[in-house]
Short mmCIF file of C-alpha atoms and ligand atoms in Angstrom, two decimals:
data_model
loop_
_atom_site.label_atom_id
_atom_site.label_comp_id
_atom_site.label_asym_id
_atom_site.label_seq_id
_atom_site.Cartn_x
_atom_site.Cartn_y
_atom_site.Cartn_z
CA UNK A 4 -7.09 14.73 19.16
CA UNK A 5 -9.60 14.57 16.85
CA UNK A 6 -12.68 12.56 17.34
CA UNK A 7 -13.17 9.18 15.61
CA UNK A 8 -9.45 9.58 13.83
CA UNK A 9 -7.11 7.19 15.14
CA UNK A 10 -3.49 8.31 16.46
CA UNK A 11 -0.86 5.79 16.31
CA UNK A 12 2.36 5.14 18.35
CA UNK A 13 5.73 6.40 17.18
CA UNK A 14 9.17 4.67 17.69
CA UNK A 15 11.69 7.08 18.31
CA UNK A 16 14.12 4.04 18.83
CA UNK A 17 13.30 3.17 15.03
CA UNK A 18 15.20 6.51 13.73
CA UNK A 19 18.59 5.98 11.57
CA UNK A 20 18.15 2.10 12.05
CA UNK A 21 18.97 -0.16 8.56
CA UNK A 22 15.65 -2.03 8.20
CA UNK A 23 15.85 -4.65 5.25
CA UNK A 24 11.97 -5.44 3.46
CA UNK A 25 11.94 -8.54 1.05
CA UNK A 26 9.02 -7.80 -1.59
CA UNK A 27 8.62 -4.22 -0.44
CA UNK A 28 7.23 -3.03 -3.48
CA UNK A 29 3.72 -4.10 -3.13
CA UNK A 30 0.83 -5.37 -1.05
CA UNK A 31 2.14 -5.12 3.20
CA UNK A 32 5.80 -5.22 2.00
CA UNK A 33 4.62 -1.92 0.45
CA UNK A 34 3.22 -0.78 3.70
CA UNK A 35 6.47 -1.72 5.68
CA UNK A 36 8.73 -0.03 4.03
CA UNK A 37 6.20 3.41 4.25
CA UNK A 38 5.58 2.95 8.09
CA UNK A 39 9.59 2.38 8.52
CA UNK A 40 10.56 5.21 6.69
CA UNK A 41 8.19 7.51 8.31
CA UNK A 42 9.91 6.43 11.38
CA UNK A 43 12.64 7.72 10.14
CA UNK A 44 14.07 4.21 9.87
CA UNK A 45 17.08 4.11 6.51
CA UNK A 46 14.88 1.40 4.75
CA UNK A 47 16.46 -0.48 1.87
CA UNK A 48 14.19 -3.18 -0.04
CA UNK A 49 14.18 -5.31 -3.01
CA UNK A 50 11.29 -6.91 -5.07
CA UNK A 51 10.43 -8.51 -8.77
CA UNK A 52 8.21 -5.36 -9.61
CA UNK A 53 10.62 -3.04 -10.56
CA UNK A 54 7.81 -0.28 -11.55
CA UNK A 55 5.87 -0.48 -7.96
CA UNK A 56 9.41 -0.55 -6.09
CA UNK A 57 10.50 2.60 -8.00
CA UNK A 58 7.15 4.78 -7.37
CA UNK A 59 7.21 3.58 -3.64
CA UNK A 60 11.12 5.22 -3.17
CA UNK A 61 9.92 8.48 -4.97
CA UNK A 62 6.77 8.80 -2.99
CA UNK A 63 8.45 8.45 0.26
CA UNK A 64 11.23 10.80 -1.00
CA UNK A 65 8.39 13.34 -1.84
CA UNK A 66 6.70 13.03 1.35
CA UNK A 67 10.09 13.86 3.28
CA UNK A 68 10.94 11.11 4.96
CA UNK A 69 14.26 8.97 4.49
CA UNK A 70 14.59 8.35 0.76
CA UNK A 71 14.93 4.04 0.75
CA UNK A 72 17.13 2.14 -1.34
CA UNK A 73 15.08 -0.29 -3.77
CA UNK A 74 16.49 -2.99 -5.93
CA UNK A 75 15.39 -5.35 -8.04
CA UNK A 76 16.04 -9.07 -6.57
CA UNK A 77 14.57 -12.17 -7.08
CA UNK A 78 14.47 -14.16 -3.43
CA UNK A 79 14.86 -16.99 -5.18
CA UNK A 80 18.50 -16.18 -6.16
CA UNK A 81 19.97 -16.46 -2.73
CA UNK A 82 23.56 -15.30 -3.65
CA UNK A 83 21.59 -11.56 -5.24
CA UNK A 84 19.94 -11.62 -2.02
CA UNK A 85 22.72 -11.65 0.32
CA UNK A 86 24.83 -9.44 -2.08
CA UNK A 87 21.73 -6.63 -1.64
CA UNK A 88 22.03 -7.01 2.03
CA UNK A 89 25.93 -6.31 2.29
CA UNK A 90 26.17 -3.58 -0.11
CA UNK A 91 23.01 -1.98 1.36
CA UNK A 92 24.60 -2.55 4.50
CA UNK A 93 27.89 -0.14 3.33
CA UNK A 94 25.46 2.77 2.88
CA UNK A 95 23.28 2.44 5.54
CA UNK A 96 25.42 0.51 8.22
CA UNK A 97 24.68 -3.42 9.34
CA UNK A 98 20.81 -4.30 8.96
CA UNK A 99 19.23 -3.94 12.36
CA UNK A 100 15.54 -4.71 11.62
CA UNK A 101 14.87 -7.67 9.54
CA UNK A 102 10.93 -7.90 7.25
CA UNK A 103 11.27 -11.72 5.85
CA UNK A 104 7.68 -10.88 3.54
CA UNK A 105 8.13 -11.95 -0.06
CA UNK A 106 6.21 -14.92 -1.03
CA UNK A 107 3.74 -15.98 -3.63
CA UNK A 108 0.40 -17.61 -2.68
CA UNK A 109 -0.73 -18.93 -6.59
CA UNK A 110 -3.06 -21.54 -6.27
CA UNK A 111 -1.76 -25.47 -7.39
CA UNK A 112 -3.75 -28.64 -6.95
CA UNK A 113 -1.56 -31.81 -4.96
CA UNK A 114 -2.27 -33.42 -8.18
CA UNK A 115 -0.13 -30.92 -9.46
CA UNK A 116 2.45 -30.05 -7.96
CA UNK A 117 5.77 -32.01 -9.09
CA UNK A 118 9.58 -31.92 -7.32
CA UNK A 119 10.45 -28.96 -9.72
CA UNK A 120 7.17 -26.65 -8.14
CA UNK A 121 7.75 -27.80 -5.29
CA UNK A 122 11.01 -26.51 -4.93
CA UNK A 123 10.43 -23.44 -6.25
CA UNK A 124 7.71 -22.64 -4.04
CA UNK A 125 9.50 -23.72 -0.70
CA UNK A 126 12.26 -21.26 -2.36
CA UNK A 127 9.95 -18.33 -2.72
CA UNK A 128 7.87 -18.71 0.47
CA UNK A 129 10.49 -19.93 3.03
CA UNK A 130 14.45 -20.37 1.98
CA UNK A 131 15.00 -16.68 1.59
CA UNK A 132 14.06 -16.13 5.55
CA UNK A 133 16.50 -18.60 6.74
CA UNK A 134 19.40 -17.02 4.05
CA UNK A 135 18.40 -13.46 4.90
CA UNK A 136 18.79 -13.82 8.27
CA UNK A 137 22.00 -15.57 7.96
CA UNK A 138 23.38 -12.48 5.90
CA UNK A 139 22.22 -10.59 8.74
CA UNK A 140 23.91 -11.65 11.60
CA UNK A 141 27.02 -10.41 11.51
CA UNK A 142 25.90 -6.74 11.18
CA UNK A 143 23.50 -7.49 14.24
CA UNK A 144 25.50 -8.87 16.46
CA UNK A 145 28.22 -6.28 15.44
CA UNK A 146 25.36 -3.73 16.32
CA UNK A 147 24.60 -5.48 19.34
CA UNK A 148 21.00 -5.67 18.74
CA UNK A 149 18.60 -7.00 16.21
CA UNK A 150 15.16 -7.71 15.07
CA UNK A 151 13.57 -10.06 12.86
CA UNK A 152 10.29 -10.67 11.66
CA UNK A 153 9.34 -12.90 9.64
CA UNK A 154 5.64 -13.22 8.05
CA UNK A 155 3.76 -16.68 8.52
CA UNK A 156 0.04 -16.98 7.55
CA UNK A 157 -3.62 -17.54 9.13
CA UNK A 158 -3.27 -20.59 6.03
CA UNK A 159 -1.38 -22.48 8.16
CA UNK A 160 -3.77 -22.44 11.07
CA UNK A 161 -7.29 -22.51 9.24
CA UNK A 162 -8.81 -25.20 6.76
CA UNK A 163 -7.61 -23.79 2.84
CA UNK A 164 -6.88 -26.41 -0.07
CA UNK A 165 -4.81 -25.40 -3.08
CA UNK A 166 -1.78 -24.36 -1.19
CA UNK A 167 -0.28 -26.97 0.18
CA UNK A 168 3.38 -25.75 -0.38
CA UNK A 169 2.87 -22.22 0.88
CA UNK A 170 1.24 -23.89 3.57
CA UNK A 171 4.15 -26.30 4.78
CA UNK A 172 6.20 -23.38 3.98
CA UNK A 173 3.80 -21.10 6.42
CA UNK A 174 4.05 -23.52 9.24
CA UNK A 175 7.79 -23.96 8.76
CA UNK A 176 8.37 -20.51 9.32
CA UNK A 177 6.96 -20.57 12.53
CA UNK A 178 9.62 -23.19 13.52
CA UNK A 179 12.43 -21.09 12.15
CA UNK A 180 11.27 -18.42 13.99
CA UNK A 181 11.47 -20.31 17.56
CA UNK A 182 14.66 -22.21 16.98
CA UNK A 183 16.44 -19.35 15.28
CA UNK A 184 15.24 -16.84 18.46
CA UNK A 185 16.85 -19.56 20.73
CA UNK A 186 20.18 -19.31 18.60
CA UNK A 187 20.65 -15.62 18.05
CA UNK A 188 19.17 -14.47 21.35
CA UNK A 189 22.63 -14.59 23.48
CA UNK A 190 23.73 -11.80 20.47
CA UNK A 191 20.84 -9.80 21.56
CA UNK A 192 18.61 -10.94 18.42
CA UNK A 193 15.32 -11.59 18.42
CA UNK A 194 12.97 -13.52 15.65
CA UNK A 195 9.66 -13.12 16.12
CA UNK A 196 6.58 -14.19 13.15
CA UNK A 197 3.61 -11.91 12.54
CA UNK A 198 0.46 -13.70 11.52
CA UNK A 199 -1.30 -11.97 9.33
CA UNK A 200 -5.58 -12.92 8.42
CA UNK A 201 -6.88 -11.90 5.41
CA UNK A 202 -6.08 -8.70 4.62
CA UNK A 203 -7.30 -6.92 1.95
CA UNK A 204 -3.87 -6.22 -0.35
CA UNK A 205 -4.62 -5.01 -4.39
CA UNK A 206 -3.81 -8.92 -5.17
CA UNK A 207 -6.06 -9.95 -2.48
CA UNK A 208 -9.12 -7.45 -3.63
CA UNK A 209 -8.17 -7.93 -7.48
CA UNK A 210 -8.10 -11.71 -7.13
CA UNK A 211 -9.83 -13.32 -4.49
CA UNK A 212 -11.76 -10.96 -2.16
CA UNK A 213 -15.72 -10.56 -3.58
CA UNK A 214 -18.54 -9.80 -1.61
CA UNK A 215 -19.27 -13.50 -0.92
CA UNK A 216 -15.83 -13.29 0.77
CA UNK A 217 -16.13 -9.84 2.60
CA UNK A 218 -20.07 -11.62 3.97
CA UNK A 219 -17.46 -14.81 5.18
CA UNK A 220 -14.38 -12.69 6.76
CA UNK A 221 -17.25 -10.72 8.70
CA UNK A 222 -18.45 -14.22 9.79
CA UNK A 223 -15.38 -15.59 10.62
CA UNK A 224 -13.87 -12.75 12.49
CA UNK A 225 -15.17 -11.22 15.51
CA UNK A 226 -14.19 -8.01 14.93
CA UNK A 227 -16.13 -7.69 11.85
CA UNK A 228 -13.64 -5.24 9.81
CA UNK A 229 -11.61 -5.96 6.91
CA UNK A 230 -7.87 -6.04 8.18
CA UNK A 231 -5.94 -3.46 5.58
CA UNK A 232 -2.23 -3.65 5.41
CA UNK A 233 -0.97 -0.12 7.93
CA UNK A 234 -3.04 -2.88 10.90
CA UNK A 235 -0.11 -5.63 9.95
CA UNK A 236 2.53 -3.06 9.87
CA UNK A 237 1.72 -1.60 13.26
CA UNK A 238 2.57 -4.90 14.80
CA UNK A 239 5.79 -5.05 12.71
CA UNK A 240 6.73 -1.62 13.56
CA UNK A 241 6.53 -2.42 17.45
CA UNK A 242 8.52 -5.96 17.13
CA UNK A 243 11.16 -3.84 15.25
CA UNK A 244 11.17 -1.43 18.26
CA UNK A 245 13.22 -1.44 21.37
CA UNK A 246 9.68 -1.28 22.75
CA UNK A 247 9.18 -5.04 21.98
CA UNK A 248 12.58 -5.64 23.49
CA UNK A 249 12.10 -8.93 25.53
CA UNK A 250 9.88 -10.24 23.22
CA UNK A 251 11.15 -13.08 21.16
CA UNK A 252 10.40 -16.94 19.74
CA UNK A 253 6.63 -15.90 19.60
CA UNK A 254 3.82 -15.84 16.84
CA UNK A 255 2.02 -12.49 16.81
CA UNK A 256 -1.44 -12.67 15.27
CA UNK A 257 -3.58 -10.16 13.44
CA UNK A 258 -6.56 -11.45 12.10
CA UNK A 259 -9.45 -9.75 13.48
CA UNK A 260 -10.31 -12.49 15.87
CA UNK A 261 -10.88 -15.71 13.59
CA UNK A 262 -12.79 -18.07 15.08
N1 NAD B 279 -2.57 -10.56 2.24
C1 NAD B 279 -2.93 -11.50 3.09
O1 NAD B 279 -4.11 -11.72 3.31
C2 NAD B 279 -1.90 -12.34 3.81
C3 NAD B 279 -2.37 -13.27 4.73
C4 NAD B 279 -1.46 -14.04 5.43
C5 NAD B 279 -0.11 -13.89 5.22
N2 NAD B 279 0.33 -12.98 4.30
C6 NAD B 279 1.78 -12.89 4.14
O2 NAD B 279 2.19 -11.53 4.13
C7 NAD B 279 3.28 -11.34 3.25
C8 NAD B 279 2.93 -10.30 2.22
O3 NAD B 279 1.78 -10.74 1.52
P1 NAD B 279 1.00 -9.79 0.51
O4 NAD B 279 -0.42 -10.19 0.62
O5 NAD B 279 1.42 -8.40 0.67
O6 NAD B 279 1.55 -10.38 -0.88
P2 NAD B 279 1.56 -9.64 -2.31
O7 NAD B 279 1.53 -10.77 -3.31
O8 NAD B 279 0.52 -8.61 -2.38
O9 NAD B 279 2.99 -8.95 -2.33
C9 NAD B 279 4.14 -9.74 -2.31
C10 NAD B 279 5.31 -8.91 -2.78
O10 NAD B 279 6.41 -9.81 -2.93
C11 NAD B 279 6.95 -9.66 -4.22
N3 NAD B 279 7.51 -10.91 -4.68
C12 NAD B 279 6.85 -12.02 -5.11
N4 NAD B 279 7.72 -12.94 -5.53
C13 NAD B 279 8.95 -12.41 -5.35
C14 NAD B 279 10.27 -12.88 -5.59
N5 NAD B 279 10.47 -14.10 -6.13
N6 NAD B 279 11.32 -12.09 -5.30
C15 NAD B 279 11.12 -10.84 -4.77
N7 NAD B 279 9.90 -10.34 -4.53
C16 NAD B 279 8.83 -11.12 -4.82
C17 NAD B 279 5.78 -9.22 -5.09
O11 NAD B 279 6.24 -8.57 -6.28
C18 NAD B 279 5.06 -8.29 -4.17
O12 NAD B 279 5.56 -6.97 -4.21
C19 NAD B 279 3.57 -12.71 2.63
O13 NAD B 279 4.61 -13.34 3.35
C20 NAD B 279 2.26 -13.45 2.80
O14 NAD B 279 2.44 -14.85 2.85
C21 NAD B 279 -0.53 -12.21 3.59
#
């Protein structure tokens, strides 16, 4: 080994399993779909950015790993959703690891926000997780075993204004998660939510993320280190594993330690 380089676990369990990634193109979606295929996981994935989707499949192909299948979906169209998932499913057999990720965390003022945003932001940050999973039964429980993870937020825990919809959205996913582990788990299925802090994404470092901010996330954490995306997707990579295998209904945090 060599000293002061990390080595990370592999998953053989994780080879020639379907894993489905919702905005895979970019920021830890982007991540998931890397660490999965260099598992040697079939990884098929769909996202808005049709650009960042179609550089991720050709770098993975490059690198030698399992070439994934990216479309272009908007998680806000259920039906295109579920109609991804099956005919993914026909090439690379029923979806056995689930990544619920896509979401959009644009700032809106309460004063703001009418029925119409509303809607659409409940529809970007939390319908597609229950719908996904529904499409993803079947194939599961066909395969006898199944995983899905779905990806709450450190928002819905901490004190943050300008979000309220993500936020109810955030916390609502955690509920989903326990009720829909209780349902599936007789089929062998489990649904588990990662818990991501603040981790430093392009969108986060382009938009947010200045050195006032890097000063607080040292003072709020207490490992002070800036979470990067492959520290999320080692967590996800493990509840997709058979290594994780009685491990369901739970919330799985990575945020450094925030106080
Ligand atoms: N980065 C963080 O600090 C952080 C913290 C807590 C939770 N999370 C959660 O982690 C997950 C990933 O976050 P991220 O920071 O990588 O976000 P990101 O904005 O960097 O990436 C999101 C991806 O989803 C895609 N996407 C957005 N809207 C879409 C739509 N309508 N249909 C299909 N794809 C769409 C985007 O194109 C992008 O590729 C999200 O669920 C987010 O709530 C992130």
């Amino acid at each position: 080994m060599t000293v002061g380089m990390p080595v990370f676990a592999t998953y053989p369990s994780l080879a020639g399993q379907h894993a489905f990634v919702s905005g895979g193109a970019s920021g830890l979606g982007r991540e998931f779909v890397s660490q999965l295929a260099a598992q040697q996981a079939r990884v098929s994935f769909v996202d808005i950015d049709e650009a960042s989707g179609r550089a991720l499949v050709a770098e993975i192909a490059r690198r030698g790993d399992p070439e994934p299948a990216f479309s272009v979906v908007d998680v806000r169209d259920i039906p295109a959703l579920t109609e991804a998932i099956e005919r993914r499913s026909e090439r690379f057999g029923p979806v056995t690891v689930l990544v619920n990720n896509a979401a959009n965390d644009a700032r809106h003022a309460v004063v703001d926000v009418d029925v119409d945003l509303w809607d659409e932001r409940m529809a970007v940050n939390m319908r597609h997780h229950f719908f996904a999973a529904q499409a993803v039964v079947p194939g599961m429980r066909e395969a006898g075993h199944g995983s899905i993870i779905n990806l709450g937020s450190i928002s819905a825990h901490i004190d943050l204004t300008d979000l309220p919809v993500y936020i109810a959205a955030k916390a609502g996913i955690e509920g989903l998660t326990r009720t829909l582990a209780r349902e599936l788990g007789g089929d062998g299925i489990r649904v588990n939510c990662v818990i991501p802090g603040w981790v430093m994404t392009p969108r986060q470092l382009t938009k947010w993320v200045g050195e006032a901010e890097k000063e607080h996330i040292f003072r709020m954490q207490a490992l002070p280190e800036l979470l990067y995306p492959p520290d999320v997707a080692r967590m996800v990579l493990w509840l997709a594993a058979e290594d994780s295998r009685l491990c369901t209904g739970q919330t799985w945090v990575v945020d450094g330690g925030w106080e």
